[in-house]
Each structure stands twice: as structure tokens, then as C-alpha cells.
PDB file of C-alpha atoms in Angstrom:
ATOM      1  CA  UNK L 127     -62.844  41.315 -47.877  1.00  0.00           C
ATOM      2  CA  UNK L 128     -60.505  39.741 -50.193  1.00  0.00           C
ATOM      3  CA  UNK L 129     -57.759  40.145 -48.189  1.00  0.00           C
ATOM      4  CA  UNK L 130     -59.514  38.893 -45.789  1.00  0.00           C
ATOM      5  CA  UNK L 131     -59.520  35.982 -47.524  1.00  0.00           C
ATOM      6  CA  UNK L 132     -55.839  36.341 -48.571  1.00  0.00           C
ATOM      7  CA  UNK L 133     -55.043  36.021 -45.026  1.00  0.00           C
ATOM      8  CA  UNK L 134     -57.179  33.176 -44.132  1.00  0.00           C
ATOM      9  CA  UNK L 135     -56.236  30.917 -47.455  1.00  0.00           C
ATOM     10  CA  UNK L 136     -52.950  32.016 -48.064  1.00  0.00           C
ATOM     11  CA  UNK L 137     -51.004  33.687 -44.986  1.00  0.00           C
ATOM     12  CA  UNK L 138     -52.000  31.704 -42.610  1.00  0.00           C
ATOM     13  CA  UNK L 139     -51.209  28.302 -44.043  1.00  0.00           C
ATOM     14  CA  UNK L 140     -47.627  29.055 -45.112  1.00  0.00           C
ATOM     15  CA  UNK L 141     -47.494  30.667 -41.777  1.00  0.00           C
ATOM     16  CA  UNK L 142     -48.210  27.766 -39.767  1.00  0.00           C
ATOM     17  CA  UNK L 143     -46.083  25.357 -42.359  1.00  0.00           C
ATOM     18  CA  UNK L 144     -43.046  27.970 -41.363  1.00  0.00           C
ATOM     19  CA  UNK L 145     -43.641  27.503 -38.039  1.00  0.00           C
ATOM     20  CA  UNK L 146     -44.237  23.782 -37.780  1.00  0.00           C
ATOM     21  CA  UNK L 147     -40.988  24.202 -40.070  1.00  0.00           C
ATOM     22  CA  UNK L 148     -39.564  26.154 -37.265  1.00  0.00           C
ATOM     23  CA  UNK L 149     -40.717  23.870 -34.149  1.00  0.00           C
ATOM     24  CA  UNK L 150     -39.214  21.087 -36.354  1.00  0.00           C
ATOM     25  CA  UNK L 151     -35.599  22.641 -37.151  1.00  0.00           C
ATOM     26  CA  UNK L 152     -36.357  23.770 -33.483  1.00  0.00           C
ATOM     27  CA  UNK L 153     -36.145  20.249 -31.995  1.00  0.00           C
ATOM     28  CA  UNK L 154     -33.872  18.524 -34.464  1.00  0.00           C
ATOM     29  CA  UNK L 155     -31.305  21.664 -33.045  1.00  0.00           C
ATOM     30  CA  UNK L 156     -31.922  20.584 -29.716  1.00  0.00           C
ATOM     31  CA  UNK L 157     -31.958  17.115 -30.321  1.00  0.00           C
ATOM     32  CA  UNK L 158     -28.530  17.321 -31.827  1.00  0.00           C
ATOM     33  CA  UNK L 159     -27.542  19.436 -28.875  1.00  0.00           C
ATOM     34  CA  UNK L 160     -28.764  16.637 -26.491  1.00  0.00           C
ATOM     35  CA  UNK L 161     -26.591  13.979 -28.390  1.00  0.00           C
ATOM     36  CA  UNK L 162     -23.767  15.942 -28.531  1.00  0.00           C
ATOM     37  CA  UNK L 163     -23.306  16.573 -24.903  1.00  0.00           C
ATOM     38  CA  UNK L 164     -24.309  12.832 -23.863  1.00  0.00           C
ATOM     39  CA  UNK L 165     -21.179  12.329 -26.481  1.00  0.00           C
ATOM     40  CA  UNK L 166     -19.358  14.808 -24.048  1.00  0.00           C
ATOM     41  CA  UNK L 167     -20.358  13.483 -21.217  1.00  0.00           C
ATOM     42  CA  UNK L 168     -19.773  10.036 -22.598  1.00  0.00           C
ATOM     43  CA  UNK L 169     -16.435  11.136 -23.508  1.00  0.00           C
ATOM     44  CA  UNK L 170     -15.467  12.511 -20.306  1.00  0.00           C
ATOM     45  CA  UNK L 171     -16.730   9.351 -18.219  1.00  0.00           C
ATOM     46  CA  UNK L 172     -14.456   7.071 -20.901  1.00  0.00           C
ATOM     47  CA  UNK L 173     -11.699   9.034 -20.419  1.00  0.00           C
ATOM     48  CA  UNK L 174     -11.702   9.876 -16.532  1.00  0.00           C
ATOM     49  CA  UNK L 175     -11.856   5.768 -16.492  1.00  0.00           C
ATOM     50  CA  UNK L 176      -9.280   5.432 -18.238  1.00  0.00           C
ATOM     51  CA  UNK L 177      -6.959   8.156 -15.985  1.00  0.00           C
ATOM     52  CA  UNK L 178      -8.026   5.781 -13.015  1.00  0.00           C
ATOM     53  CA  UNK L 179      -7.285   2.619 -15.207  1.00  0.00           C
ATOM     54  CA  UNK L 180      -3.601   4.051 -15.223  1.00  0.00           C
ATOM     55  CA  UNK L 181      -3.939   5.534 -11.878  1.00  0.00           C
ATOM     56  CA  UNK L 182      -4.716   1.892 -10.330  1.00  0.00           C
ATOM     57  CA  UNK L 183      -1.823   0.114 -12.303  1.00  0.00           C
ATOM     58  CA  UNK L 184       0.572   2.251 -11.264  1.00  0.00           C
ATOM     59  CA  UNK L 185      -0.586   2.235  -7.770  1.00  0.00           C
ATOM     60  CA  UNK L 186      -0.696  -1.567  -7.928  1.00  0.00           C
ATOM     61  CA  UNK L 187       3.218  -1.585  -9.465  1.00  0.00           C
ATOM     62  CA  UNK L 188       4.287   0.963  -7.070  1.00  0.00           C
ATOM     63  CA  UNK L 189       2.751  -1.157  -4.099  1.00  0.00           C
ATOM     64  CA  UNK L 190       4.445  -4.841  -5.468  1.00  0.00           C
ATOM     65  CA  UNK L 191       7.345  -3.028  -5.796  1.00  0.00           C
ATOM     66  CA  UNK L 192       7.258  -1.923  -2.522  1.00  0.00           C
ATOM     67  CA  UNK L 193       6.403  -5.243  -1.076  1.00  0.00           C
ATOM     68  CA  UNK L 194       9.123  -6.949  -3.632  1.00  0.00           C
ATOM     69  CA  UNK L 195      11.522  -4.551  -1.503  1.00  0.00           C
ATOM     70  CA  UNK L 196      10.641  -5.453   1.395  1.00  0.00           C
ATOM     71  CA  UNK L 197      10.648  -8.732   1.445  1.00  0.00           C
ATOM     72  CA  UNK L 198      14.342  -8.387  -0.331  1.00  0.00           C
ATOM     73  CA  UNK L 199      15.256  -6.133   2.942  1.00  0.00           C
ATOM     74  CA  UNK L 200      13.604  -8.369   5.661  1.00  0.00           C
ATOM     75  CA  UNK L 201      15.236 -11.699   3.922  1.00  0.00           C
ATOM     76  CA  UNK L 202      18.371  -9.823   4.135  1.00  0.00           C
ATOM     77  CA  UNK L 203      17.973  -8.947   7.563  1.00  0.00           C
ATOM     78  CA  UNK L 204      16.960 -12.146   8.232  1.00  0.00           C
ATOM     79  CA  UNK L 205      20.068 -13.666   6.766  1.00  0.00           C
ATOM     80  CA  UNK L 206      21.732 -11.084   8.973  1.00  0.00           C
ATOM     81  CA  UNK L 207      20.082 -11.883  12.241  1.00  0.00           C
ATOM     82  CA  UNK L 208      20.514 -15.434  11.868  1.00  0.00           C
ATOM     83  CA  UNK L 209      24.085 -15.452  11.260  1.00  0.00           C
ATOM     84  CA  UNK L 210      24.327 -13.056  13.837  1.00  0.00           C
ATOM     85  CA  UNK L 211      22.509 -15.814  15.995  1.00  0.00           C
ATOM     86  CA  UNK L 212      24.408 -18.472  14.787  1.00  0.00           C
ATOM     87  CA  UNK L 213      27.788 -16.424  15.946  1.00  0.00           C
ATOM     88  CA  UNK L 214      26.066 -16.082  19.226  1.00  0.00           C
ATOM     89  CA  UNK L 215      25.113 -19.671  19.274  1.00  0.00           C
ATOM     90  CA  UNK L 216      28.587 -20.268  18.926  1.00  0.00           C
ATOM     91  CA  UNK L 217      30.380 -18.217  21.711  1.00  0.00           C
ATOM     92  CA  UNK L 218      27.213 -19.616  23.690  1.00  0.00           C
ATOM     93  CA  UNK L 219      28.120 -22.815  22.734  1.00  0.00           C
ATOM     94  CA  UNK L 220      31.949 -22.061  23.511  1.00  0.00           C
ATOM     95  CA  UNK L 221      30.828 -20.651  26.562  1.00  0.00           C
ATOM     96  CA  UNK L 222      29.324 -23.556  27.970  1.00  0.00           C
ATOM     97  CA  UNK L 223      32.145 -25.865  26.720  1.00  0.00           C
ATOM     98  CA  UNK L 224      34.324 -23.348  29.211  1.00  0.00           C
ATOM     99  CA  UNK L 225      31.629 -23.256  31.825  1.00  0.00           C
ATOM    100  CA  UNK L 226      31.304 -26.963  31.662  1.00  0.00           C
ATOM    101  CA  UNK L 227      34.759 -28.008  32.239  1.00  0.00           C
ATOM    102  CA  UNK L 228      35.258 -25.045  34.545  1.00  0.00           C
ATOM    103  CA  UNK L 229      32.589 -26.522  36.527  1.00  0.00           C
ATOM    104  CA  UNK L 230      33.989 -30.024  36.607  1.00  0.00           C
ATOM    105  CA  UNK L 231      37.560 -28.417  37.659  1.00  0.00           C
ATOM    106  CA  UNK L 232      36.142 -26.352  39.871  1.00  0.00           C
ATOM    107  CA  UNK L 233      33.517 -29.014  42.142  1.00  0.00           C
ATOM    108  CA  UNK L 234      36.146 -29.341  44.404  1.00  0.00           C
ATOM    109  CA  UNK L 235      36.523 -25.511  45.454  1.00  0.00           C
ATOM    110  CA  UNK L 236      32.709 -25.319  45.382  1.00  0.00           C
ATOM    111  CA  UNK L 237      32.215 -28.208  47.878  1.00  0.00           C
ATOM    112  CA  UNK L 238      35.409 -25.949  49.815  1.00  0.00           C
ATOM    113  CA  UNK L 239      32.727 -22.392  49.082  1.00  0.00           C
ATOM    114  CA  UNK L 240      35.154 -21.194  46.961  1.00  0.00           C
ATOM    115  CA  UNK L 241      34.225 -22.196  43.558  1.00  0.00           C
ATOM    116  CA  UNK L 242      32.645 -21.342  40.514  1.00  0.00           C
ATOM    117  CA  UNK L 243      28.845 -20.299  41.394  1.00  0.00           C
ATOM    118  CA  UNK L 244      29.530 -19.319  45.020  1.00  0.00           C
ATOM    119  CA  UNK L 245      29.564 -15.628  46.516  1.00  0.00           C
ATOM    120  CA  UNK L 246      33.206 -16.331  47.367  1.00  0.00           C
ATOM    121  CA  UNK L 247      34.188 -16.513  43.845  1.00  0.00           C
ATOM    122  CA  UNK L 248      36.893 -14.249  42.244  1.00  0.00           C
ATOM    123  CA  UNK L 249      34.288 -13.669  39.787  1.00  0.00           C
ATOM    124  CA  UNK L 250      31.530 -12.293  41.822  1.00  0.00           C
ATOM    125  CA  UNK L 251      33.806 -10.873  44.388  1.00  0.00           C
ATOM    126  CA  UNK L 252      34.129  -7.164  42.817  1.00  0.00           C
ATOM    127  CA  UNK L 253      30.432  -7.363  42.986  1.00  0.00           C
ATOM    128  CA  UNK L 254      29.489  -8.882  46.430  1.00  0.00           C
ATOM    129  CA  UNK L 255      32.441  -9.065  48.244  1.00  0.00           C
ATOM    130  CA  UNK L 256      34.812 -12.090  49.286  1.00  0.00           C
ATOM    131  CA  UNK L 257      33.003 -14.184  52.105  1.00  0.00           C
ATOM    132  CA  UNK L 258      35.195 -16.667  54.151  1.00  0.00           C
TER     133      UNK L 258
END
């Protein structure tokens, strides 16, 4: 019976303080476990924002580069096209200058059908034959 009592007054007591020891230890383990992966996790969301951070920068250099290019290449194409159009302008010009005063030398052969702008002209004639 006295160990009985052993149990009971001694055992038992230490036995549960051990193992509310335990629980504790126990929880403070997995508490500490919990904190360090939301530090991971933490971590890991910090860093993959940073990656797109970069990621976006570059993609926005890359893309006003690109634009910076282009609009170098289609001013320069520009400058291109309009002095092509401006040498055009000027045979155009040169051409109607010619056209003008071959018109004005030629009204009398046109009133005759045999002018410039008429079938019978040695211009169109390879193409529609001479008419009388």
C-alpha cells in the first residue's frame, strides 16, 4: 500500500509536470517551426518580388529602347521619303514647266489633230497608232 501511495503522491505528479513540460517544449518546437517557415515563405515572396522588380525594369528599358529606335528609324525614313518626294516634286514640277510650254507650242498642231494630247501624236503613236 505504500507504494501505492508512492505512485499516487509522488510518480504521478512529476509525471504529469514532465509531460505538461513535454506538451510545452512540444509547442514552443512547433511554434518556432511555424515562424520559421512564414520567415521562408516571407523570404521567398520578398525575393521572387524583387526578381520581377528587375524583370519589369528591364522589360520597360528594353521596350523604350525599342521605341527610342524606332522612332530614330521612322524619322530617318521619313527624312528619306520626303526628300525623295521633294526630288519628285521637282522633276514633277520640271515636268509641267516642259508640259506647259509644250502645250502652248504645240495648240496649234492640236487644233491641226496632231499635237500634244491627241492619238496622232508621236508620243502615243507606238502605242495606238498614227491616225490621219
Amino acid at each position: 500500500m505504500p507504494y501505492f501511495f508512492f505512485v499516487l503522491e509522488v510518480v504521478l505528479p512529476a509525471a504529469t509536470d514532465f509531460f505538461a513540460a513535454g506538451l510545452v517544449a512540444a509547442l514552443l518546437v512547433a511554434a518556432l517551426l511555424v515562424s520559421v517557415l512564414f520567415a521562408a515563405v516571407l523570404f521567398a515572396a520578398v525575393l521572387l518580388a524583387a526578381v520581377l522588380f528587375v524583370a519589369a525594369v528591364l522589360t520597360a528599358g528594353v521596350l523604350v529602347a525599342a521605341l527610342f529606335v524606332a522612332v530614330l528609324f521612322f524619322a530617318g525614313a521619313s527624312d528619306a521619303g520626303e526628300a525623295a518626294l521633294s526630288a519628285r516634286a521637282r522633276r514633277g514640277l520640271a515636268a509641267g514647266v516642259s508640259a506647259a510650254g509644250s502645250a502652248s507650242a504645240g495648240a496649234a498642231g492640236a487644233a491641226a489633230g496632231t499635237g500634244p494630247g491627241t492619238l496622232s501624236s508621236a508620243a502615243c503613236a507606238p502605242w495606238y497608232g498614227a491616225h490621219a
